[in-house]
Amino acid sequence: MTTVEVVFLVLGAVAITSALLVALDANLVHCALWLVVAMGALAGLYGLLAAEFVALVQVLVYIGAVVVLLLFALMLTRAPTGSLPGLNGSTRAPAAVVATATGVILVTTFAVGFGGERLAIRGGDVGSAHRLGATLFSSWVLPFEILSVLLLAALIGAIVLSRHRENG
Amino acid sequence: MPVLFPLVVSSLLFAVGVYVVLARRHAVLVLMGVELMLNAVNLDLVSFDALWHDSLDSGQLLSLFVVAIAAAEIGLGLAIVLLVFRTHRHIDVDRLRDLADRDLVRTDPVSSPAGSTAGPADEAAGEAVTTS
């Protein structure tokens, strides 16, 4: 077991444990904060897989914007800041069955398909912003432009939805 | 490292995300479950890019696209959640079962020109909604 593998397993355990705490915690704001921990552990995993630009984007956009938006939504919907034991609905047992079945199917598929292969993390310029930027703006320009139109549509949609309606 | 390490982590994260979406009652928590699933998919994409090293860097770039699309989706989803909270005063997904707004509660004083005088007009509008 190399150092990279040990660190990978530790970060993976942190990510899965904090995701489970998002699923099981009774306090809404604590769930959002456990999501921050999970995403931070995932950013560390991306760094170990030689994807450092993706790790930076994960911290900036997911933790810095998405979780902040979630916390704002919790605040604006008057979410109780104490424990809320009624948070789990009546669908807990079927949900656990479906989730376990999903996990088992995915793990089995991956184990059967990719069981013996090993990653060879190359050194050098693999996941840097320079290389990804060059590839993004040469081979992926069309999806990039479509993505910017999508972001514009989402922005306009959010503004239209949150406008105060006039009476009559 | 064996490629199974990141793949198993992402499968377990995806399963936990499925549980959060199905079992939790608060709409914002459901959106957190969707975010967990998207993160699991991102980990898959990045690990397959590390395995195959294709010339287009498609794993890492597709994960960047997934991050941007998830940000757009959560912005719009939270706008919808706020609108539901404004009209229903709760965002318990177990109670939001009707397509019609029968339990509508008008609670934005900002939208009416003068709060109390617009009350009867609000109730008339509400009755018109429920009887149509």
PDB file of C-alpha atoms in Angstrom:
ATOM      1  CA  MET A   1       0.000   0.000   0.000  1.00  0.00           C
ATOM      2  CA  THR A   2       1.651   3.183  -1.127  1.00  0.00           C
ATOM      3  CA  THR A   3       1.152   6.523   0.575  1.00  0.00           C
ATOM      4  CA  VAL A   4      -1.132   7.678  -2.222  1.00  0.00           C
ATOM      5  CA  GLU A   5      -3.394   4.672  -1.726  1.00  0.00           C
ATOM      6  CA  VAL A   6      -3.577   5.178   2.040  1.00  0.00           C
ATOM      7  CA  VAL A   7      -4.425   8.880   1.661  1.00  0.00           C
ATOM      8  CA  PHE A   8      -6.965   7.951  -1.011  1.00  0.00           C
ATOM      9  CA  LEU A   9      -8.690   5.470   1.288  1.00  0.00           C
ATOM     10  CA  VAL A  10      -8.751   7.956   4.178  1.00  0.00           C
ATOM     11  CA  LEU A  11     -10.251  10.722   2.019  1.00  0.00           C
ATOM     12  CA  GLY A  12     -12.725   8.275   0.501  1.00  0.00           C
ATOM     13  CA  ALA A  13     -13.844   7.193   3.970  1.00  0.00           C
ATOM     14  CA  VAL A  14     -14.251  10.861   4.993  1.00  0.00           C
ATOM     15  CA  ALA A  15     -16.339  11.554   1.873  1.00  0.00           C
ATOM     16  CA  ILE A  16     -18.636   8.565   2.358  1.00  0.00           C
ATOM     17  CA  THR A  17     -19.039   9.161   6.111  1.00  0.00           C
ATOM     18  CA  SER A  18     -19.963  12.813   5.665  1.00  0.00           C
ATOM     19  CA  ALA A  19     -22.386  11.868   2.867  1.00  0.00           C
ATOM     20  CA  LEU A  20     -24.019   9.397   5.258  1.00  0.00           C
ATOM     21  CA  LEU A  21     -24.254  12.170   7.841  1.00  0.00           C
ATOM     22  CA  VAL A  22     -25.999  14.360   5.244  1.00  0.00           C
ATOM     23  CA  ALA A  23     -28.468  11.505   4.890  1.00  0.00           C
ATOM     24  CA  LEU A  24     -28.989  10.879   8.591  1.00  0.00           C
ATOM     25  CA  ASP A  25     -28.497  14.141  10.475  1.00  0.00           C
ATOM     26  CA  ALA A  26     -31.576  15.719  12.025  1.00  0.00           C
ATOM     27  CA  ASN A  27     -30.349  19.305  11.833  1.00  0.00           C
ATOM     28  CA  LEU A  28     -30.752  20.913   8.408  1.00  0.00           C
ATOM     29  CA  VAL A  29     -27.829  23.311   8.609  1.00  0.00           C
ATOM     30  CA  HIS A  30     -25.563  20.524   9.833  1.00  0.00           C
ATOM     31  CA  CYS A  31     -26.488  18.561   6.709  1.00  0.00           C
ATOM     32  CA  ALA A  32     -25.311  21.425   4.519  1.00  0.00           C
ATOM     33  CA  LEU A  33     -22.046  21.614   6.461  1.00  0.00           C
ATOM     34  CA  TRP A  34     -21.473  17.873   6.154  1.00  0.00           C
ATOM     35  CA  LEU A  35     -21.968  18.355   2.416  1.00  0.00           C
ATOM     36  CA  VAL A  36     -19.107  20.877   2.526  1.00  0.00           C
ATOM     37  CA  VAL A  37     -16.892  18.240   4.179  1.00  0.00           C
ATOM     38  CA  ALA A  38     -17.857  15.660   1.555  1.00  0.00           C
ATOM     39  CA  MET A  39     -17.079  18.020  -1.308  1.00  0.00           C
ATOM     40  CA  GLY A  40     -13.777  19.019   0.259  1.00  0.00           C
ATOM     41  CA  ALA A  41     -12.779  15.358   0.561  1.00  0.00           C
ATOM     42  CA  LEU A  42     -13.750  14.879  -3.081  1.00  0.00           C
ATOM     43  CA  ALA A  43     -11.558  17.821  -4.068  1.00  0.00           C
ATOM     44  CA  GLY A  44      -8.690  16.042  -2.314  1.00  0.00           C
ATOM     45  CA  LEU A  45      -9.502  12.871  -4.260  1.00  0.00           C
ATOM     46  CA  TYR A  46      -9.419  14.785  -7.533  1.00  0.00           C
ATOM     47  CA  GLY A  47      -6.003  16.134  -6.581  1.00  0.00           C
ATOM     48  CA  LEU A  48      -4.770  12.584  -5.959  1.00  0.00           C
ATOM     49  CA  LEU A  49      -6.035  11.559  -9.408  1.00  0.00           C
ATOM     50  CA  ALA A  50      -3.914  14.292 -11.043  1.00  0.00           C
ATOM     51  CA  ALA A  51      -6.884  16.569 -11.768  1.00  0.00           C
ATOM     52  CA  GLU A  52      -5.862  19.652  -9.863  1.00  0.00           C
ATOM     53  CA  PHE A  53      -7.815  22.146 -11.968  1.00  0.00           C
ATOM     54  CA  VAL A  54     -10.994  20.115 -11.409  1.00  0.00           C
ATOM     55  CA  ALA A  55     -10.186  20.090  -7.679  1.00  0.00           C
ATOM     56  CA  LEU A  56      -9.869  23.875  -7.643  1.00  0.00           C
ATOM     57  CA  VAL A  57     -13.113  24.309  -9.581  1.00  0.00           C
ATOM     58  CA  GLN A  58     -14.803  21.897  -7.173  1.00  0.00           C
ATOM     59  CA  VAL A  59     -13.814  24.023  -4.179  1.00  0.00           C
ATOM     60  CA  LEU A  60     -14.601  27.335  -5.883  1.00  0.00           C
ATOM     61  CA  VAL A  61     -17.906  26.470  -7.514  1.00  0.00           C
ATOM     62  CA  TYR A  62     -19.361  23.637  -5.464  1.00  0.00           C
ATOM     63  CA  ILE A  63     -18.315  24.640  -1.958  1.00  0.00           C
ATOM     64  CA  GLY A  64     -18.069  28.347  -2.659  1.00  0.00           C
ATOM     65  CA  ALA A  65     -21.285  28.826  -4.629  1.00  0.00           C
ATOM     66  CA  VAL A  66     -23.576  25.805  -4.577  1.00  0.00           C
ATOM     67  CA  VAL A  67     -23.434  25.103  -0.838  1.00  0.00           C
ATOM     68  CA  VAL A  68     -23.679  28.832  -0.101  1.00  0.00           C
ATOM     69  CA  LEU A  69     -26.830  28.926  -2.259  1.00  0.00           C
ATOM     70  CA  LEU A  70     -28.182  25.932  -0.327  1.00  0.00           C
ATOM     71  CA  LEU A  71     -27.521  27.706   2.973  1.00  0.00           C
ATOM     72  CA  PHE A  72     -29.230  30.855   1.687  1.00  0.00           C
ATOM     73  CA  ALA A  73     -32.235  28.787   0.645  1.00  0.00           C
ATOM     74  CA  LEU A  74     -32.343  27.197   4.092  1.00  0.00           C
ATOM     75  CA  MET A  75     -32.297  30.658   5.622  1.00  0.00           C
ATOM     76  CA  LEU A  76     -34.948  32.100   3.294  1.00  0.00           C
ATOM     77  CA  THR A  77     -37.303  29.175   3.825  1.00  0.00           C
ATOM     78  CA  ARG A  78     -37.100  29.665   7.604  1.00  0.00           C
ATOM     79  CA  ALA A  79     -35.512  26.286   8.194  1.00  0.00           C
ATOM     80  CA  PRO A  80     -35.384  25.501  11.897  1.00  0.00           C
ATOM     81  CA  THR A  81     -31.875  25.692  13.260  1.00  0.00           C
ATOM     82  CA  GLY A  82     -32.378  23.060  15.912  1.00  0.00           C
ATOM     83  CA  SER A  83     -32.890  19.358  15.497  1.00  0.00           C
ATOM     84  CA  LEU A  84     -35.900  18.323  13.484  1.00  0.00           C
ATOM     85  CA  PRO A  85     -36.700  14.677  14.113  1.00  0.00           C
ATOM     86  CA  GLY A  86     -39.535  14.626  11.575  1.00  0.00           C
ATOM     87  CA  LEU A  87     -37.151  15.119   8.672  1.00  0.00           C
ATOM     88  CA  ASN A  88     -37.327  11.575   7.440  1.00  0.00           C
ATOM     89  CA  GLY A  89     -40.461  10.778   5.608  1.00  0.00           C
ATOM     90  CA  SER A  90     -42.442   7.607   5.406  1.00  0.00           C
ATOM     91  CA  THR A  91     -40.292   6.358   2.551  1.00  0.00           C
ATOM     92  CA  ARG A  92     -37.230   5.523   4.637  1.00  0.00           C
ATOM     93  CA  ALA A  93     -37.264   1.738   4.319  1.00  0.00           C
ATOM     94  CA  PRO A  94     -37.978   1.557   0.554  1.00  0.00           C
ATOM     95  CA  ALA A  95     -35.421   4.304   0.031  1.00  0.00           C
ATOM     96  CA  ALA A  96     -32.802   2.305   1.924  1.00  0.00           C
ATOM     97  CA  VAL A  97     -33.620  -0.775  -0.153  1.00  0.00           C
ATOM     98  CA  VAL A  98     -33.373   1.134  -3.444  1.00  0.00           C
ATOM     99  CA  ALA A  99     -30.163   2.863  -2.387  1.00  0.00           C
ATOM    100  CA  THR A 100     -28.541  -0.397  -1.287  1.00  0.00           C
ATOM    101  CA  ALA A 101     -29.587  -2.087  -4.513  1.00  0.00           C
ATOM    102  CA  THR A 102     -28.142   0.806  -6.535  1.00  0.00           C
ATOM    103  CA  GLY A 103     -24.865   0.620  -4.642  1.00  0.00           C
ATOM    104  CA  VAL A 104     -24.613  -3.153  -5.029  1.00  0.00           C
ATOM    105  CA  ILE A 105     -25.356  -3.017  -8.765  1.00  0.00           C
ATOM    106  CA  LEU A 106     -22.815  -0.262  -9.378  1.00  0.00           C
ATOM    107  CA  VAL A 107     -20.035  -1.868  -7.318  1.00  0.00           C
ATOM    108  CA  THR A 108     -20.633  -5.254  -8.958  1.00  0.00           C
ATOM    109  CA  THR A 109     -20.601  -3.734 -12.446  1.00  0.00           C
ATOM    110  CA  PHE A 110     -17.359  -1.921 -11.781  1.00  0.00           C
ATOM    111  CA  ALA A 111     -15.730  -4.922 -10.120  1.00  0.00           C
ATOM    112  CA  VAL A 112     -16.657  -7.215 -12.991  1.00  0.00           C
ATOM    113  CA  GLY A 113     -15.676  -4.699 -15.648  1.00  0.00           C
ATOM    114  CA  PHE A 114     -12.559  -3.075 -14.248  1.00  0.00           C
ATOM    115  CA  GLY A 115     -11.483  -5.446 -11.513  1.00  0.00           C
ATOM    116  CA  GLY A 116      -7.817  -5.868 -12.171  1.00  0.00           C
ATOM    117  CA  GLU A 117      -6.808  -2.612 -13.807  1.00  0.00           C
ATOM    118  CA  ARG A 118      -4.481  -0.216 -12.110  1.00  0.00           C
ATOM    119  CA  LEU A 119      -4.172   3.520 -12.537  1.00  0.00           C
ATOM    120  CA  ALA A 120      -0.881   4.857 -13.812  1.00  0.00           C
ATOM    121  CA  ILE A 121      -0.912   8.465 -12.691  1.00  0.00           C
ATOM    122  CA  ARG A 122       1.385  10.282 -15.050  1.00  0.00           C
ATOM    123  CA  GLY A 123       3.418  13.154 -13.830  1.00  0.00           C
ATOM    124  CA  GLY A 124       3.785  16.419 -15.628  1.00  0.00           C
ATOM    125  CA  ASP A 125       1.139  18.518 -17.222  1.00  0.00           C
ATOM    126  CA  VAL A 126      -1.823  16.152 -16.903  1.00  0.00           C
ATOM    127  CA  GLY A 127      -4.551  18.135 -15.174  1.00  0.00           C
ATOM    128  CA  SER A 128      -3.182  21.634 -15.150  1.00  0.00           C
ATOM    129  CA  ALA A 129      -5.232  24.687 -16.089  1.00  0.00           C
ATOM    130  CA  HIS A 130      -2.923  25.353 -19.038  1.00  0.00           C
ATOM    131  CA  ARG A 131      -3.510  21.976 -20.659  1.00  0.00           C
ATOM    132  CA  LEU A 132      -7.212  21.839 -19.880  1.00  0.00           C
ATOM    133  CA  GLY A 133      -7.695  25.377 -21.138  1.00  0.00           C
ATOM    134  CA  ALA A 134      -5.935  24.581 -24.412  1.00  0.00           C
ATOM    135  CA  THR A 135      -8.105  21.483 -24.930  1.00  0.00           C
ATOM    136  CA  LEU A 136     -11.275  23.268 -23.849  1.00  0.00           C
ATOM    137  CA  PHE A 137     -10.890  26.134 -26.286  1.00  0.00           C
ATOM    138  CA  SER A 138      -9.748  24.001 -29.207  1.00  0.00           C
ATOM    139  CA  SER A 139     -11.814  20.799 -29.134  1.00  0.00           C
ATOM    140  CA  TRP A 140     -14.660  21.694 -26.778  1.00  0.00           C
ATOM    141  CA  VAL A 141     -15.598  25.203 -27.912  1.00  0.00           C
ATOM    142  CA  LEU A 142     -19.104  24.326 -29.065  1.00  0.00           C
ATOM    143  CA  PRO A 143     -20.149  22.671 -25.761  1.00  0.00           C
ATOM    144  CA  PHE A 144     -18.559  25.593 -23.951  1.00  0.00           C
ATOM    145  CA  GLU A 145     -20.659  28.129 -25.854  1.00  0.00           C
ATOM    146  CA  ILE A 146     -23.803  26.064 -25.387  1.00  0.00           C
ATOM    147  CA  LEU A 147     -23.007  25.900 -21.670  1.00  0.00           C
ATOM    148  CA  SER A 148     -22.823  29.678 -21.508  1.00  0.00           C
ATOM    149  CA  VAL A 149     -26.257  29.900 -23.155  1.00  0.00           C
ATOM    150  CA  LEU A 150     -27.521  27.381 -20.591  1.00  0.00           C
ATOM    151  CA  LEU A 151     -26.184  29.494 -17.741  1.00  0.00           C
ATOM    152  CA  LEU A 152     -27.876  32.553 -19.265  1.00  0.00           C
ATOM    153  CA  ALA A 153     -31.169  30.646 -19.473  1.00  0.00           C
ATOM    154  CA  ALA A 154     -30.844  29.521 -15.846  1.00  0.00           C
ATOM    155  CA  LEU A 155     -30.089  33.068 -14.730  1.00  0.00           C
ATOM    156  CA  ILE A 156     -33.081  34.520 -16.581  1.00  0.00           C
ATOM    157  CA  GLY A 157     -35.281  31.708 -15.287  1.00  0.00           C
ATOM    158  CA  ALA A 158     -34.265  32.278 -11.676  1.00  0.00           C
ATOM    159  CA  ILE A 159     -34.901  36.026 -11.970  1.00  0.00           C
ATOM    160  CA  VAL A 160     -38.313  35.517 -13.578  1.00  0.00           C
ATOM    161  CA  LEU A 161     -39.303  32.949 -10.954  1.00  0.00           C
ATOM    162  CA  SER A 162     -38.361  35.077  -7.995  1.00  0.00           C
ATOM    163  CA  ARG A 163     -40.009  38.271  -9.154  1.00  0.00           C
ATOM    164  CA  HIS A 164     -42.796  39.458  -6.899  1.00  0.00           C
ATOM    165  CA  ARG A 165     -46.075  38.919  -8.704  1.00  0.00           C
ATOM    166  CA  GLU A 166     -48.352  41.928  -9.257  1.00  0.00           C
ATOM    167  CA  ASN A 167     -51.925  41.686  -7.979  1.00  0.00           C
ATOM    168  CA  GLY A 168     -54.647  41.179 -10.564  1.00  0.00           C
TER     169      GLY A 168
ATOM    170  CA  MET B   1      -3.675   2.285  -7.139  1.00  0.00           C
ATOM    171  CA  PRO B   2      -6.335  -0.103  -8.409  1.00  0.00           C
ATOM    172  CA  VAL B   3      -8.973   1.746 -10.381  1.00  0.00           C
ATOM    173  CA  LEU B   4     -11.611   0.123  -8.180  1.00  0.00           C
ATOM    174  CA  PHE B   5     -10.778   2.478  -5.276  1.00  0.00           C
ATOM    175  CA  PRO B   6     -12.277   5.631  -6.836  1.00  0.00           C
ATOM    176  CA  LEU B   7     -15.019   3.642  -8.593  1.00  0.00           C
ATOM    177  CA  VAL B   8     -16.249   2.051  -5.349  1.00  0.00           C
ATOM    178  CA  VAL B   9     -16.121   5.414  -3.541  1.00  0.00           C
ATOM    179  CA  SER B  10     -18.206   6.989  -6.290  1.00  0.00           C
ATOM    180  CA  SER B  11     -20.700   4.095  -6.302  1.00  0.00           C
ATOM    181  CA  LEU B  12     -21.217   4.420  -2.554  1.00  0.00           C
ATOM    182  CA  LEU B  13     -21.586   8.197  -2.835  1.00  0.00           C
ATOM    183  CA  PHE B  14     -24.163   7.695  -5.587  1.00  0.00           C
ATOM    184  CA  ALA B  15     -26.100   5.211  -3.433  1.00  0.00           C
ATOM    185  CA  VAL B  16     -26.115   7.662  -0.497  1.00  0.00           C
ATOM    186  CA  GLY B  17     -27.327  10.396  -2.870  1.00  0.00           C
ATOM    187  CA  VAL B  18     -30.183   8.153  -4.025  1.00  0.00           C
ATOM    188  CA  TYR B  19     -31.138   7.571  -0.374  1.00  0.00           C
ATOM    189  CA  VAL B  20     -31.122  11.299   0.405  1.00  0.00           C
ATOM    190  CA  VAL B  21     -33.347  12.095  -2.591  1.00  0.00           C
ATOM    191  CA  LEU B  22     -35.836   9.365  -1.734  1.00  0.00           C
ATOM    192  CA  ALA B  23     -35.968   9.504   2.044  1.00  0.00           C
ATOM    193  CA  ARG B  24     -35.664  13.143   3.105  1.00  0.00           C
ATOM    194  CA  ARG B  25     -38.692  15.406   3.338  1.00  0.00           C
ATOM    195  CA  HIS B  26     -37.207  18.869   2.976  1.00  0.00           C
ATOM    196  CA  ALA B  27     -36.869  20.073  -0.628  1.00  0.00           C
ATOM    197  CA  VAL B  28     -33.440  21.633  -0.035  1.00  0.00           C
ATOM    198  CA  LEU B  29     -32.185  18.294   1.321  1.00  0.00           C
ATOM    199  CA  VAL B  30     -33.442  16.583  -1.829  1.00  0.00           C
ATOM    200  CA  LEU B  31     -31.336  19.028  -3.837  1.00  0.00           C
ATOM    201  CA  MET B  32     -28.353  18.166  -1.632  1.00  0.00           C
ATOM    202  CA  GLY B  33     -28.864  14.513  -2.569  1.00  0.00           C
ATOM    203  CA  VAL B  34     -28.834  15.451  -6.248  1.00  0.00           C
ATOM    204  CA  GLU B  35     -25.543  17.277  -5.662  1.00  0.00           C
ATOM    205  CA  LEU B  36     -24.086  14.153  -4.043  1.00  0.00           C
ATOM    206  CA  MET B  37     -25.025  12.094  -7.091  1.00  0.00           C
ATOM    207  CA  LEU B  38     -23.455  14.633  -9.446  1.00  0.00           C
ATOM    208  CA  ASN B  39     -20.259  14.604  -7.385  1.00  0.00           C
ATOM    209  CA  ALA B  40     -20.141  10.820  -7.585  1.00  0.00           C
ATOM    210  CA  VAL B  41     -20.420  11.015 -11.371  1.00  0.00           C
ATOM    211  CA  ASN B  42     -17.635  13.594 -11.441  1.00  0.00           C
ATOM    212  CA  LEU B  43     -15.365  11.256  -9.497  1.00  0.00           C
ATOM    213  CA  ASP B  44     -16.136   8.524 -12.015  1.00  0.00           C
ATOM    214  CA  LEU B  45     -15.299  10.804 -14.945  1.00  0.00           C
ATOM    215  CA  VAL B  46     -12.011  11.924 -13.427  1.00  0.00           C
ATOM    216  CA  SER B  47     -10.949   8.389 -12.519  1.00  0.00           C
ATOM    217  CA  PHE B  48     -11.664   7.081 -16.007  1.00  0.00           C
ATOM    218  CA  ASP B  49      -9.679   9.972 -17.428  1.00  0.00           C
ATOM    219  CA  ALA B  50      -6.802   8.917 -15.177  1.00  0.00           C
ATOM    220  CA  LEU B  51      -7.209   5.335 -16.444  1.00  0.00           C
ATOM    221  CA  TRP B  52      -7.424   5.981 -20.171  1.00  0.00           C
ATOM    222  CA  HIS B  53      -5.576   9.298 -20.694  1.00  0.00           C
ATOM    223  CA  ASP B  54      -7.431  10.068 -23.903  1.00  0.00           C
ATOM    224  CA  SER B  55      -6.147  12.856 -26.091  1.00  0.00           C
ATOM    225  CA  LEU B  56      -9.220  15.058 -25.606  1.00  0.00           C
ATOM    226  CA  ASP B  57      -8.991  15.029 -21.771  1.00  0.00           C
ATOM    227  CA  SER B  58     -12.671  14.291 -21.956  1.00  0.00           C
ATOM    228  CA  GLY B  59     -13.069  12.977 -18.398  1.00  0.00           C
ATOM    229  CA  GLN B  60     -11.778  16.073 -16.679  1.00  0.00           C
ATOM    230  CA  LEU B  61     -13.433  18.482 -19.103  1.00  0.00           C
ATOM    231  CA  LEU B  62     -16.781  16.722 -18.876  1.00  0.00           C
ATOM    232  CA  SER B  63     -16.547  16.954 -15.095  1.00  0.00           C
ATOM    233  CA  LEU B  64     -16.067  20.723 -15.447  1.00  0.00           C
ATOM    234  CA  PHE B  65     -19.199  20.839 -17.591  1.00  0.00           C
ATOM    235  CA  VAL B  66     -21.063  18.795 -14.978  1.00  0.00           C
ATOM    236  CA  VAL B  67     -20.015  21.289 -12.276  1.00  0.00           C
ATOM    237  CA  ALA B  68     -21.290  24.232 -14.335  1.00  0.00           C
ATOM    238  CA  ILE B  69     -24.571  22.519 -15.196  1.00  0.00           C
ATOM    239  CA  ALA B  70     -25.059  21.546 -11.545  1.00  0.00           C
ATOM    240  CA  ALA B  71     -24.545  25.165 -10.507  1.00  0.00           C
ATOM    241  CA  ALA B  72     -27.158  26.347 -13.039  1.00  0.00           C
ATOM    242  CA  GLU B  73     -29.554  23.614 -11.961  1.00  0.00           C
ATOM    243  CA  ILE B  74     -29.249  24.359  -8.260  1.00  0.00           C
ATOM    244  CA  GLY B  75     -29.804  28.083  -8.865  1.00  0.00           C
ATOM    245  CA  LEU B  76     -33.003  27.403 -10.746  1.00  0.00           C
ATOM    246  CA  GLY B  77     -34.113  24.619  -8.376  1.00  0.00           C
ATOM    247  CA  LEU B  78     -33.694  26.851  -5.340  1.00  0.00           C
ATOM    248  CA  ALA B  79     -35.682  29.636  -7.068  1.00  0.00           C
ATOM    249  CA  ILE B  80     -38.500  27.116  -7.506  1.00  0.00           C
ATOM    250  CA  VAL B  81     -38.187  26.021  -3.854  1.00  0.00           C
ATOM    251  CA  LEU B  82     -38.394  29.637  -2.704  1.00  0.00           C
ATOM    252  CA  LEU B  83     -41.481  30.211  -4.860  1.00  0.00           C
ATOM    253  CA  VAL B  84     -43.139  27.093  -3.408  1.00  0.00           C
ATOM    254  CA  PHE B  85     -42.294  28.309   0.097  1.00  0.00           C
ATOM    255  CA  ARG B  86     -43.770  31.704  -0.701  1.00  0.00           C
ATOM    256  CA  THR B  87     -47.068  30.235  -1.846  1.00  0.00           C
ATOM    257  CA  HIS B  88     -47.434  27.191   0.424  1.00  0.00           C
ATOM    258  CA  ARG B  89     -45.465  28.278   3.542  1.00  0.00           C
ATOM    259  CA  HIS B  90     -43.729  24.898   3.715  1.00  0.00           C
ATOM    260  CA  ILE B  91     -41.464  22.830   1.477  1.00  0.00           C
ATOM    261  CA  ASP B  92     -42.243  19.388   2.793  1.00  0.00           C
ATOM    262  CA  VAL B  93     -42.186  17.266  -0.349  1.00  0.00           C
ATOM    263  CA  ASP B  94     -44.402  14.645   1.278  1.00  0.00           C
ATOM    264  CA  ARG B  95     -47.169  17.240   1.598  1.00  0.00           C
ATOM    265  CA  LEU B  96     -46.760  18.832  -1.840  1.00  0.00           C
ATOM    266  CA  ARG B  97     -48.874  16.262  -3.604  1.00  0.00           C
ATOM    267  CA  ASP B  98     -51.325  18.327  -5.670  1.00  0.00           C
ATOM    268  CA  LEU B  99     -50.693  19.958  -8.995  1.00  0.00           C
ATOM    269  CA  ALA B 100     -53.340  22.564  -8.127  1.00  0.00           C
ATOM    270  CA  ASP B 101     -52.636  25.200  -5.482  1.00  0.00           C
ATOM    271  CA  ARG B 102     -55.395  24.379  -3.039  1.00  0.00           C
ATOM    272  CA  ASP B 103     -53.539  25.364   0.131  1.00  0.00           C
ATOM    273  CA  LEU B 104     -52.363  28.653  -1.297  1.00  0.00           C
ATOM    274  CA  VAL B 105     -51.532  31.306   1.290  1.00  0.00           C
ATOM    275  CA  ARG B 106     -50.808  34.794  -0.017  1.00  0.00           C
ATOM    276  CA  THR B 107     -48.095  36.121   2.214  1.00  0.00           C
ATOM    277  CA  ASP B 108     -46.093  38.681   0.248  1.00  0.00           C
ATOM    278  CA  PRO B 109     -47.087  42.111   1.492  1.00  0.00           C
ATOM    279  CA  VAL B 110     -44.578  43.674  -0.919  1.00  0.00           C
ATOM    280  CA  SER B 111     -46.515  42.660  -4.030  1.00  0.00           C
ATOM    281  CA  SER B 112     -49.783  44.293  -2.944  1.00  0.00           C
ATOM    282  CA  PRO B 113     -49.884  48.084  -3.281  1.00  0.00           C
ATOM    283  CA  ALA B 114     -51.286  48.579   0.247  1.00  0.00           C
ATOM    284  CA  GLY B 115     -51.240  45.433   2.381  1.00  0.00           C
ATOM    285  CA  SER B 116     -54.634  45.454   4.143  1.00  0.00           C
ATOM    286  CA  THR B 117     -56.745  46.892   1.350  1.00  0.00           C
ATOM    287  CA  ALA B 118     -55.579  44.213  -1.041  1.00  0.00           C
ATOM    288  CA  GLY B 119     -56.729  41.445   1.327  1.00  0.00           C
ATOM    289  CA  PRO B 120     -60.247  40.881  -0.058  1.00  0.00           C
ATOM    290  CA  ALA B 121     -58.864  40.974  -3.585  1.00  0.00           C
ATOM    291  CA  ASP B 122     -56.369  38.304  -2.604  1.00  0.00           C
ATOM    292  CA  GLU B 123     -59.064  36.056  -1.165  1.00  0.00           C
ATOM    293  CA  ALA B 124     -61.204  36.527  -4.254  1.00  0.00           C
ATOM    294  CA  ALA B 125     -58.267  35.606  -6.424  1.00  0.00           C
ATOM    295  CA  GLY B 126     -57.591  32.581  -4.218  1.00  0.00           C
ATOM    296  CA  GLU B 127     -61.209  31.438  -4.458  1.00  0.00           C
ATOM    297  CA  ALA B 128     -61.128  31.899  -8.199  1.00  0.00           C
ATOM    298  CA  VAL B 129     -58.098  29.624  -8.326  1.00  0.00           C
ATOM    299  CA  THR B 130     -59.623  26.859  -6.231  1.00  0.00           C
ATOM    300  CA  THR B 131     -63.012  26.810  -7.897  1.00  0.00           C
ATOM    301  CA  SER B 132     -61.714  26.790 -11.468  1.00  0.00           C
TER     302      SER B 132
END
